[in-house]
PDB file of C-alpha atoms in Angstrom:
ATOM      1  CA  UNK J 133     146.445  68.990 119.997  1.00 42.00           C
ATOM      2  CA  UNK J 134     143.494  66.771 119.689  1.00 45.00           C
ATOM      3  CA  UNK J 135     140.735  66.321 117.209  1.00 49.00           C
ATOM      4  CA  UNK J 136     138.470  68.301 118.853  1.00 47.00           C
ATOM      5  CA  UNK J 137     140.528  71.826 119.598  1.00 49.00           C
ATOM      6  CA  UNK J 138     141.600  71.320 115.996  1.00 52.00           C
ATOM      7  CA  UNK J 139     137.814  71.096 114.766  1.00 54.00           C
ATOM      8  CA  UNK J 140     136.638  74.590 113.455  1.00 53.00           C
ATOM      9  CA  UNK J 141     133.347  76.478 114.859  1.00 53.00           C
ATOM     10  CA  UNK J 142     130.099  75.393 113.424  1.00 53.00           C
ATOM     11  CA  UNK J 143     129.618  78.250 110.944  1.00 52.00           C
ATOM     12  CA  UNK J 144     126.754  80.850 112.261  1.00 60.00           C
ATOM     13  CA  UNK J 145     123.500  80.879 110.680  1.00 67.00           C
ATOM     14  CA  UNK J 146     122.202  83.808 108.736  1.00 78.00           C
ATOM     15  CA  UNK J 147     119.673  85.859 109.930  1.00 85.00           C
ATOM     16  CA  UNK J 148     118.449  86.424 106.305  1.00 93.00           C
ATOM     17  CA  UNK J 149     116.553  83.859 103.721  1.00 96.00           C
ATOM     18  CA  UNK J 150     118.631  84.915 100.741  1.00 96.00           C
ATOM     19  CA  UNK J 151     115.541  84.740  97.922  1.00 97.00           C
ATOM     20  CA  UNK J 152     114.952  84.780  93.945  1.00 97.00           C
ATOM     21  CA  UNK J 153     112.736  87.690  92.856  1.00 98.00           C
ATOM     22  CA  UNK J 154     110.094  86.274  90.495  1.00 98.00           C
ATOM     23  CA  UNK J 155     108.732  89.456  88.987  1.00 98.00           C
ATOM     24  CA  UNK J 156     108.436  92.769  88.916  1.00 98.00           C
ATOM     25  CA  UNK J 157     105.929  95.229  87.937  1.00 98.00           C
ATOM     26  CA  UNK J 158     106.276  99.005  87.980  1.00 98.00           C
ATOM     27  CA  UNK J 159     103.160 101.136  88.527  1.00 98.00           C
ATOM     28  CA  UNK J 160     104.006 104.671  88.377  1.00 97.00           C
ATOM     29  CA  UNK J 161     107.128 106.436  88.265  1.00 94.00           C
ATOM     30  CA  UNK J 162     107.637 106.436  91.870  1.00 94.00           C
ATOM     31  CA  UNK J 163     105.765 103.043  93.020  1.00 97.00           C
ATOM     32  CA  UNK J 164     106.457  99.109  92.057  1.00 98.00           C
ATOM     33  CA  UNK J 165     105.699  95.941  93.202  1.00 98.00           C
ATOM     34  CA  UNK J 166     108.344  92.558  93.207  1.00 98.00           C
ATOM     35  CA  UNK J 167     107.326  88.964  94.873  1.00 98.00           C
ATOM     36  CA  UNK J 168     110.052  86.673  95.746  1.00 98.00           C
ATOM     37  CA  UNK J 169     110.263  82.535  96.399  1.00 96.00           C
ATOM     38  CA  UNK J 170     108.251  81.536 100.033  1.00 97.00           C
ATOM     39  CA  UNK J 171     110.612  79.258 101.711  1.00 97.00           C
ATOM     40  CA  UNK J 172     109.123  76.260 102.746  1.00 94.00           C
ATOM     41  CA  UNK J 173     109.366  76.642 106.397  1.00 94.00           C
ATOM     42  CA  UNK J 174     107.823  79.973 106.161  1.00 97.00           C
ATOM     43  CA  UNK J 175     104.867  80.767 107.647  1.00 97.00           C
ATOM     44  CA  UNK J 176     103.203  83.983 108.684  1.00 97.00           C
ATOM     45  CA  UNK J 177      99.801  85.803 109.377  1.00 97.00           C
ATOM     46  CA  UNK J 178      98.555  87.566 106.953  1.00 97.00           C
ATOM     47  CA  UNK J 179      99.029  91.764 107.725  1.00 98.00           C
ATOM     48  CA  UNK J 180     101.900  90.779 109.475  1.00 98.00           C
ATOM     49  CA  UNK J 181     105.367  92.908 107.732  1.00 97.00           C
ATOM     50  CA  UNK J 182     109.343  91.121 107.212  1.00 97.00           C
ATOM     51  CA  UNK J 183     112.415  92.533 106.406  1.00 97.00           C
ATOM     52  CA  UNK J 184     113.544  92.817 103.130  1.00 97.00           C
ATOM     53  CA  UNK J 185     116.669  93.961 101.939  1.00 96.00           C
ATOM     54  CA  UNK J 186     120.215  94.212 100.319  1.00 96.00           C
ATOM     55  CA  UNK J 187     123.612  92.621 100.628  1.00 91.00           C
ATOM     56  CA  UNK J 188     126.045  96.036 101.165  1.00 88.00           C
ATOM     57  CA  UNK J 189     127.793  98.220  98.731  1.00 83.00           C
ATOM     58  CA  UNK J 190     131.047  97.143  98.757  1.00 77.00           C
ATOM     59  CA  UNK J 191     131.353  93.926 101.927  1.00 75.00           C
ATOM     60  CA  UNK J 192     129.468  96.623 104.230  1.00 83.00           C
ATOM     61  CA  UNK J 193     126.468  95.327 106.049  1.00 91.00           C
ATOM     62  CA  UNK J 194     123.301  94.729 105.274  1.00 93.00           C
ATOM     63  CA  UNK J 195     120.526  97.688 104.488  1.00 94.00           C
ATOM     64  CA  UNK J 196     116.924  95.955 105.410  1.00 95.00           C
ATOM     65  CA  UNK J 197     113.808  97.472 105.687  1.00 95.00           C
ATOM     66  CA  UNK J 198     109.714  96.641 107.043  1.00 95.00           C
ATOM     67  CA  UNK J 199     107.878  95.706 104.250  1.00 97.00           C
ATOM     68  CA  UNK J 200     104.075  94.362 104.838  1.00 97.00           C
ATOM     69  CA  UNK J 201     103.243  91.282 103.110  1.00 98.00           C
ATOM     70  CA  UNK J 202     101.147  91.731 100.718  1.00 98.00           C
ATOM     71  CA  UNK J 203     100.473  88.083  99.980  1.00 97.00           C
ATOM     72  CA  UNK J 204      97.686  86.376 102.087  1.00 95.00           C
ATOM     73  CA  UNK J 205      99.181  83.698 104.455  1.00 93.00           C
ATOM     74  CA  UNK J 206      98.409  80.755 102.637  1.00 92.00           C
ATOM     75  CA  UNK J 207     100.367  82.292  99.410  1.00 94.00           C
ATOM     76  CA  UNK J 208     102.780  80.194  97.471  1.00 94.00           C
ATOM     77  CA  UNK J 209     105.073  83.537  96.482  1.00 97.00           C
ATOM     78  CA  UNK J 210     105.878  86.605  98.514  1.00 98.00           C
ATOM     79  CA  UNK J 211     104.501  90.384  97.573  1.00 98.00           C
ATOM     80  CA  UNK J 212     105.448  93.589  98.675  1.00 98.00           C
ATOM     81  CA  UNK J 213     104.402  96.695  97.065  1.00 98.00           C
ATOM     82  CA  UNK J 214     107.386 100.055  97.977  1.00 97.00           C
ATOM     83  CA  UNK J 215     107.772 103.418  97.114  1.00 95.00           C
ATOM     84  CA  UNK J 216     110.745 104.874  95.235  1.00 94.00           C
ATOM     85  CA  UNK J 217     112.877 107.222  97.505  1.00 90.00           C
ATOM     86  CA  UNK J 218     115.665 108.797  94.987  1.00 88.00           C
ATOM     87  CA  UNK J 219     118.063 108.719  97.625  1.00 90.00           C
ATOM     88  CA  UNK J 220     116.981 106.501  99.522  1.00 91.00           C
ATOM     89  CA  UNK J 221     119.101 103.556 101.417  1.00 92.00           C
ATOM     90  CA  UNK J 222     117.487 100.711 100.256  1.00 94.00           C
ATOM     91  CA  UNK J 223     114.865 102.057  97.660  1.00 93.00           C
ATOM     92  CA  UNK J 224     117.029 103.730  95.323  1.00 93.00           C
ATOM     93  CA  UNK J 225     118.638 100.478  94.715  1.00 94.00           C
ATOM     94  CA  UNK J 226     115.845  97.546  95.540  1.00 96.00           C
ATOM     95  CA  UNK J 227     114.079  99.762  92.652  1.00 96.00           C
ATOM     96  CA  UNK J 228     116.362  97.956  90.055  1.00 96.00           C
ATOM     97  CA  UNK J 229     115.771  94.476  90.860  1.00 97.00           C
ATOM     98  CA  UNK J 230     114.486  92.290  88.471  1.00 97.00           C
ATOM     99  CA  UNK J 231     113.383  88.940  87.712  1.00 98.00           C
ATOM    100  CA  UNK J 232     116.517  86.314  88.907  1.00 98.00           C
ATOM    101  CA  UNK J 233     117.916  88.200  91.178  1.00 97.00           C
ATOM    102  CA  UNK J 234     118.383  87.783  94.888  1.00 96.00           C
ATOM    103  CA  UNK J 235     117.128  89.848  97.733  1.00 97.00           C
ATOM    104  CA  UNK J 236     117.338  89.207 101.834  1.00 97.00           C
ATOM    105  CA  UNK J 237     114.153  87.981 103.891  1.00 98.00           C
ATOM    106  CA  UNK J 238     114.404  88.457 107.294  1.00 97.00           C
ATOM    107  CA  UNK J 239     113.287  84.891 109.591  1.00 96.00           C
ATOM    108  CA  UNK J 240     110.642  85.901 111.592  1.00 96.00           C
ATOM    109  CA  UNK J 241     107.122  88.003 110.311  1.00 97.00           C
ATOM    110  CA  UNK J 242     105.157  89.736 113.071  1.00 96.00           C
ATOM    111  CA  UNK J 243     102.691  92.803 113.647  1.00 96.00           C
ATOM    112  CA  UNK J 244      99.333  94.214 114.710  1.00 97.00           C
ATOM    113  CA  UNK J 245      97.701  94.553 111.371  1.00 98.00           C
ATOM    114  CA  UNK J 246      96.050  90.719 111.359  1.00 98.00           C
ATOM    115  CA  UNK J 247      92.645  89.813 112.902  1.00 98.00           C
ATOM    116  CA  UNK J 248      93.746  87.874 115.909  1.00 97.00           C
ATOM    117  CA  UNK J 249      94.305  91.787 117.093  1.00 98.00           C
ATOM    118  CA  UNK J 250      90.842  92.612 117.072  1.00 98.00           C
ATOM    119  CA  UNK J 251      87.865  91.500 119.052  1.00 98.00           C
ATOM    120  CA  UNK J 252      84.407  90.546 116.491  1.00 95.00           C
ATOM    121  CA  UNK J 253      82.284  92.693 114.590  1.00 97.00           C
ATOM    122  CA  UNK J 254      80.203  93.041 111.885  1.00 98.00           C
ATOM    123  CA  UNK J 255      82.109  95.693 109.846  1.00 98.00           C
ATOM    124  CA  UNK J 256      86.032  95.687 108.714  1.00 98.00           C
ATOM    125  CA  UNK J 257      86.966  99.105 107.716  1.00 99.00           C
ATOM    126  CA  UNK J 258      91.131  98.467 106.358  1.00 98.00           C
ATOM    127  CA  UNK J 259      91.989 102.391 106.037  1.00 98.00           C
ATOM    128  CA  UNK J 260      95.684 103.290 104.910  1.00 97.00           C
ATOM    129  CA  UNK J 261      97.179 105.471 102.575  1.00 97.00           C
ATOM    130  CA  UNK J 262      99.554 104.803  99.417  1.00 97.00           C
ATOM    131  CA  UNK J 263     101.955 101.748 100.098  1.00 96.00           C
ATOM    132  CA  UNK J 264     100.228 101.398 103.483  1.00 96.00           C
ATOM    133  CA  UNK J 265      97.825  99.249 100.903  1.00 98.00           C
ATOM    134  CA  UNK J 266     100.197  96.661 100.752  1.00 97.00           C
ATOM    135  CA  UNK J 267      97.987  94.523 104.233  1.00 98.00           C
ATOM    136  CA  UNK J 268      94.867  95.080 103.090  1.00 98.00           C
ATOM    137  CA  UNK J 269      95.620  93.519 100.045  1.00 98.00           C
ATOM    138  CA  UNK J 270      97.515  90.311 102.274  1.00 98.00           C
ATOM    139  CA  UNK J 271      93.617  91.034 104.849  1.00 98.00           C
ATOM    140  CA  UNK J 272      91.405  90.979 102.021  1.00 98.00           C
ATOM    141  CA  UNK J 273      92.810  87.118 100.672  1.00 98.00           C
ATOM    142  CA  UNK J 274      92.149  85.496 103.388  1.00 97.00           C
ATOM    143  CA  UNK J 275      89.044  83.655 104.409  1.00 97.00           C
ATOM    144  CA  UNK J 276      89.738  83.913 107.417  1.00 97.00           C
ATOM    145  CA  UNK J 277      88.358  88.002 107.129  1.00 98.00           C
ATOM    146  CA  UNK J 278      85.277  86.854 105.250  1.00 98.00           C
ATOM    147  CA  UNK J 279      84.219  84.378 108.029  1.00 98.00           C
ATOM    148  CA  UNK J 280      84.712  87.079 111.061  1.00 98.00           C
ATOM    149  CA  UNK J 281      82.834  90.137 109.210  1.00 98.00           C
ATOM    150  CA  UNK J 282      80.017  90.703 106.609  1.00 98.00           C
ATOM    151  CA  UNK J 283      81.150  93.529 105.391  1.00 98.00           C
ATOM    152  CA  UNK J 284      84.872  94.959 104.350  1.00 98.00           C
ATOM    153  CA  UNK J 285      85.757  98.125 103.466  1.00 98.00           C
ATOM    154  CA  UNK J 286      89.671  98.649 101.705  1.00 98.00           C
ATOM    155  CA  UNK J 287      90.071 103.253 101.562  1.00 98.00           C
ATOM    156  CA  UNK J 288      92.945 103.576  99.952  1.00 98.00           C
ATOM    157  CA  UNK J 289      94.033 107.636  99.621  1.00 98.00           C
ATOM    158  CA  UNK J 290      96.785 108.649  97.385  1.00 98.00           C
ATOM    159  CA  UNK J 291      97.506 112.058  95.841  1.00 97.00           C
ATOM    160  CA  UNK J 292      97.144 110.907  92.580  1.00 98.00           C
ATOM    161  CA  UNK J 293      94.524 109.135  90.598  1.00 98.00           C
ATOM    162  CA  UNK J 294      98.028 107.165  89.045  1.00 98.00           C
ATOM    163  CA  UNK J 295      98.803 105.639  92.381  1.00 98.00           C
ATOM    164  CA  UNK J 296      95.665 103.850  92.541  1.00 98.00           C
ATOM    165  CA  UNK J 297      97.905 100.659  92.757  1.00 97.00           C
ATOM    166  CA  UNK J 298      95.508  97.675  92.726  1.00 98.00           C
ATOM    167  CA  UNK J 299      92.459  99.352  91.314  1.00 98.00           C
ATOM    168  CA  UNK J 300      90.973  97.523  88.804  1.00 98.00           C
ATOM    169  CA  UNK J 301      92.354  94.188  91.067  1.00 98.00           C
ATOM    170  CA  UNK J 302      90.335  95.530  93.160  1.00 98.00           C
ATOM    171  CA  UNK J 303      87.664  96.812  92.137  1.00 98.00           C
ATOM    172  CA  UNK J 304      86.975  93.533  90.091  1.00 97.00           C
ATOM    173  CA  UNK J 305      89.837  91.425  89.619  1.00 98.00           C
ATOM    174  CA  UNK J 306      90.030  89.929  93.013  1.00 98.00           C
ATOM    175  CA  UNK J 307      86.041  88.185  92.227  1.00 98.00           C
ATOM    176  CA  UNK J 308      88.317  85.724  90.110  1.00 97.00           C
ATOM    177  CA  UNK J 309      90.557  84.673  93.305  1.00 95.00           C
ATOM    178  CA  UNK J 310      89.500  81.098  93.022  1.00 92.00           C
ATOM    179  CA  UNK J 311      89.670  80.862  96.876  1.00 95.00           C
ATOM    180  CA  UNK J 312      87.489  83.938  98.281  1.00 97.00           C
ATOM    181  CA  UNK J 313      86.315  85.842  94.799  1.00 98.00           C
ATOM    182  CA  UNK J 314      82.729  84.696  96.201  1.00 98.00           C
ATOM    183  CA  UNK J 315      83.148  86.195  99.281  1.00 98.00           C
ATOM    184  CA  UNK J 316      84.530  89.116  97.946  1.00 98.00           C
ATOM    185  CA  UNK J 317      81.828  89.717  95.493  1.00 98.00           C
ATOM    186  CA  UNK J 318      79.448  89.761  97.812  1.00 98.00           C
ATOM    187  CA  UNK J 319      80.976  91.152 100.957  1.00 98.00           C
ATOM    188  CA  UNK J 320      84.540  93.529  99.459  1.00 98.00           C
ATOM    189  CA  UNK J 321      84.034  97.214  98.635  1.00 98.00           C
ATOM    190  CA  UNK J 322      86.704  99.096  97.723  1.00 98.00           C
ATOM    191  CA  UNK J 323      86.888 102.939  98.286  1.00 98.00           C
ATOM    192  CA  UNK J 324      89.687 105.249  96.958  1.00 98.00           C
ATOM    193  CA  UNK J 325      90.128 109.012  97.909  1.00 98.00           C
ATOM    194  CA  UNK J 326      92.543 110.952  96.017  1.00 98.00           C
ATOM    195  CA  UNK J 327      93.788 114.246  97.363  1.00 98.00           C
ATOM    196  CA  UNK J 328      95.576 116.284  94.196  1.00 98.00           C
ATOM    197  CA  UNK J 329      93.531 116.029  91.244  1.00 97.00           C
ATOM    198  CA  UNK J 330      89.868 115.771  90.211  1.00 97.00           C
ATOM    199  CA  UNK J 331      88.898 112.191  91.368  1.00 98.00           C
ATOM    200  CA  UNK J 332      84.652 111.031  92.125  1.00 98.00           C
ATOM    201  CA  UNK J 333      85.542 110.509  96.387  1.00 98.00           C
ATOM    202  CA  UNK J 334      88.654 113.234  96.301  1.00 98.00           C
ATOM    203  CA  UNK J 335      90.212 114.491  99.860  1.00 98.00           C
ATOM    204  CA  UNK J 336      91.651 112.867 102.400  1.00 98.00           C
ATOM    205  CA  UNK J 337      89.968 110.184 104.050  1.00 98.00           C
ATOM    206  CA  UNK J 338      90.670 111.572 108.039  1.00 98.00           C
ATOM    207  CA  UNK J 339      88.152 115.249 106.378  1.00 98.00           C
ATOM    208  CA  UNK J 340      85.625 112.339 104.508  1.00 98.00           C
ATOM    209  CA  UNK J 341      85.162 110.496 107.733  1.00 98.00           C
ATOM    210  CA  UNK J 342      84.750 113.971 109.688  1.00 98.00           C
ATOM    211  CA  UNK J 343      81.981 115.459 107.250  1.00 98.00           C
ATOM    212  CA  UNK J 344      80.573 111.830 106.994  1.00 98.00           C
ATOM    213  CA  UNK J 345      81.194 111.835 102.947  1.00 98.00           C
ATOM    214  CA  UNK J 346      82.500 108.259 103.272  1.00 98.00           C
ATOM    215  CA  UNK J 347      79.186 106.937 104.908  1.00 98.00           C
ATOM    216  CA  UNK J 348      77.021 108.703 102.722  1.00 98.00           C
ATOM    217  CA  UNK J 349      78.871 107.250  99.912  1.00 98.00           C
ATOM    218  CA  UNK J 350      78.290 103.684 100.984  1.00 98.00           C
ATOM    219  CA  UNK J 351      74.978 104.123 102.362  1.00 98.00           C
ATOM    220  CA  UNK J 352      76.145 103.440 105.971  1.00 98.00           C
ATOM    221  CA  UNK J 353      74.803 105.283 109.643  1.00 96.00           C
ATOM    222  CA  UNK J 354      77.300 108.334 109.890  1.00 97.00           C
ATOM    223  CA  UNK J 355      80.310 107.296 112.396  1.00 97.00           C
ATOM    224  CA  UNK J 356      81.981 103.827 113.952  1.00 98.00           C
ATOM    225  CA  UNK J 357      80.533 101.828 115.982  1.00 98.00           C
ATOM    226  CA  UNK J 358      82.222  99.583 118.722  1.00 98.00           C
ATOM    227  CA  UNK J 359      80.083  97.408 118.651  1.00 97.00           C
ATOM    228  CA  UNK J 360      79.136  97.140 114.612  1.00 98.00           C
ATOM    229  CA  UNK J 361      83.410  98.463 113.320  1.00 98.00           C
ATOM    230  CA  UNK J 362      86.361  97.031 113.809  1.00 98.00           C
ATOM    231  CA  UNK J 363      89.167  99.003 111.949  1.00 98.00           C
ATOM    232  CA  UNK J 364      92.776  98.594 110.686  1.00 98.00           C
ATOM    233  CA  UNK J 365      95.401 101.702 110.008  1.00 98.00           C
ATOM    234  CA  UNK J 366      98.529 101.380 107.998  1.00 97.00           C
ATOM    235  CA  UNK J 367     100.405 104.783 106.323  1.00 95.00           C
ATOM    236  CA  UNK J 368     101.419 107.859 106.285  1.00 94.00           C
ATOM    237  CA  UNK J 369     101.498 109.154 110.303  1.00 94.00           C
ATOM    238  CA  UNK J 370      99.613 111.903 110.336  1.00 95.00           C
ATOM    239  CA  UNK J 371      96.998 109.706 108.890  1.00 96.00           C
ATOM    240  CA  UNK J 372      97.418 107.287 111.752  1.00 96.00           C
ATOM    241  CA  UNK J 373      97.242 109.914 114.438  1.00 96.00           C
ATOM    242  CA  UNK J 374      94.336 111.742 113.363  1.00 97.00           C
ATOM    243  CA  UNK J 375      91.973 108.740 112.514  1.00 98.00           C
ATOM    244  CA  UNK J 376      92.930 106.620 115.589  1.00 97.00           C
ATOM    245  CA  UNK J 377      91.969 110.242 117.148  1.00 97.00           C
ATOM    246  CA  UNK J 378      88.793 109.845 115.878  1.00 98.00           C
ATOM    247  CA  UNK J 379      87.957 106.535 116.321  1.00 98.00           C
ATOM    248  CA  UNK J 380      88.185 106.609 120.157  1.00 98.00           C
ATOM    249  CA  UNK J 381      85.736 109.790 119.916  1.00 98.00           C
ATOM    250  CA  UNK J 382      83.367 107.135 118.540  1.00 98.00           C
ATOM    251  CA  UNK J 383      84.334 105.347 122.027  1.00 98.00           C
ATOM    252  CA  UNK J 384      86.669 102.696 119.851  1.00 98.00           C
ATOM    253  CA  UNK J 385      89.471 101.060 121.671  1.00 98.00           C
ATOM    254  CA  UNK J 386      93.349 100.396 120.496  1.00 98.00           C
ATOM    255  CA  UNK J 387      94.203  96.193 120.121  1.00 98.00           C
ATOM    256  CA  UNK J 388      97.001  94.986 119.788  1.00 96.00           C
ATOM    257  CA  UNK J 389      97.882  91.254 120.186  1.00 95.00           C
ATOM    258  CA  UNK J 390      98.462  90.734 123.743  1.00 96.00           C
ATOM    259  CA  UNK J 391      94.962  91.975 123.679  1.00 97.00           C
ATOM    260  CA  UNK J 392      92.605  92.002 121.037  1.00 98.00           C
ATOM    261  CA  UNK J 393      90.539  95.692 120.887  1.00 98.00           C
ATOM    262  CA  UNK J 394      87.981  97.776 118.125  1.00 98.00           C
ATOM    263  CA  UNK J 395      90.867  99.256 116.284  1.00 98.00           C
ATOM    264  CA  UNK J 396      94.227  98.357 115.587  1.00 98.00           C
ATOM    265  CA  UNK J 397      97.389 100.358 114.112  1.00 96.00           C
ATOM    266  CA  UNK J 398     100.933  99.304 112.473  1.00 86.00           C
ATOM    267  CA  UNK J 399     103.397 101.081 115.881  1.00 74.00           C
ATOM    268  CA  UNK J 400     107.020  99.630 114.139  1.00 68.00           C
ATOM    269  CA  UNK J 401     105.943 102.256 111.296  1.00 59.00           C
ATOM    270  CA  UNK J 402     104.592 105.177 113.168  1.00 44.00           C
ATOM    271  CA  UNK J 403     107.644 105.232 115.697  1.00 33.00           C
TER     272      UNK J 403
END
């Protein structure tokens, strides 16, 4: 037997990074955020998602799910927003992570909720429900967003007021961001709505679009214009489907990485 024949085959490179949890914040009994250390060679565009997970129990296969990265592309840590699903194979365990623990992350980010998938416009609408806010936290902290659009509107719809994660940050905290704080103060509008309890902006975002209440509240002309408005959608399948159909009635066309358009949604999440 030769030395070559006796040599062991090279170890197969792991498909995942094993990364340290830096911090965890529990917003409610159903929502939490966490951040992990960013690998030096990990690059992504603001708005993209990546696979996040934990090793399988009892030696089983790792359990992973797609998570939008809530950090902007320049950040030194990777932040995520998650819902707690009591019987969920991943989140029922992920909810128990703490600083110093290890989670798995895929090595290839991807997605269509990126500025590259949109053509130029005057106003950018970032419309999300629940944890669909996550990619907007990334896009809203990207300097390119304010270079390309004069007005950025973050719309966040939740069931209860307590579910408005990052409300204080998007209302005022972002103004202290050393990179885009001044731009956000001048160009960013935060518009939350709540569906299941009294609130200054009650109801679903789709209903407020249809009634014109959204535009009245913001002092804007009713409707969306293909010449002026660009829209990103993330959240519940029902919201994305209904809002997409509404946008089409106004003449907006769906875009993609291959063919930029007037609005985009993340099909990886909606099926």
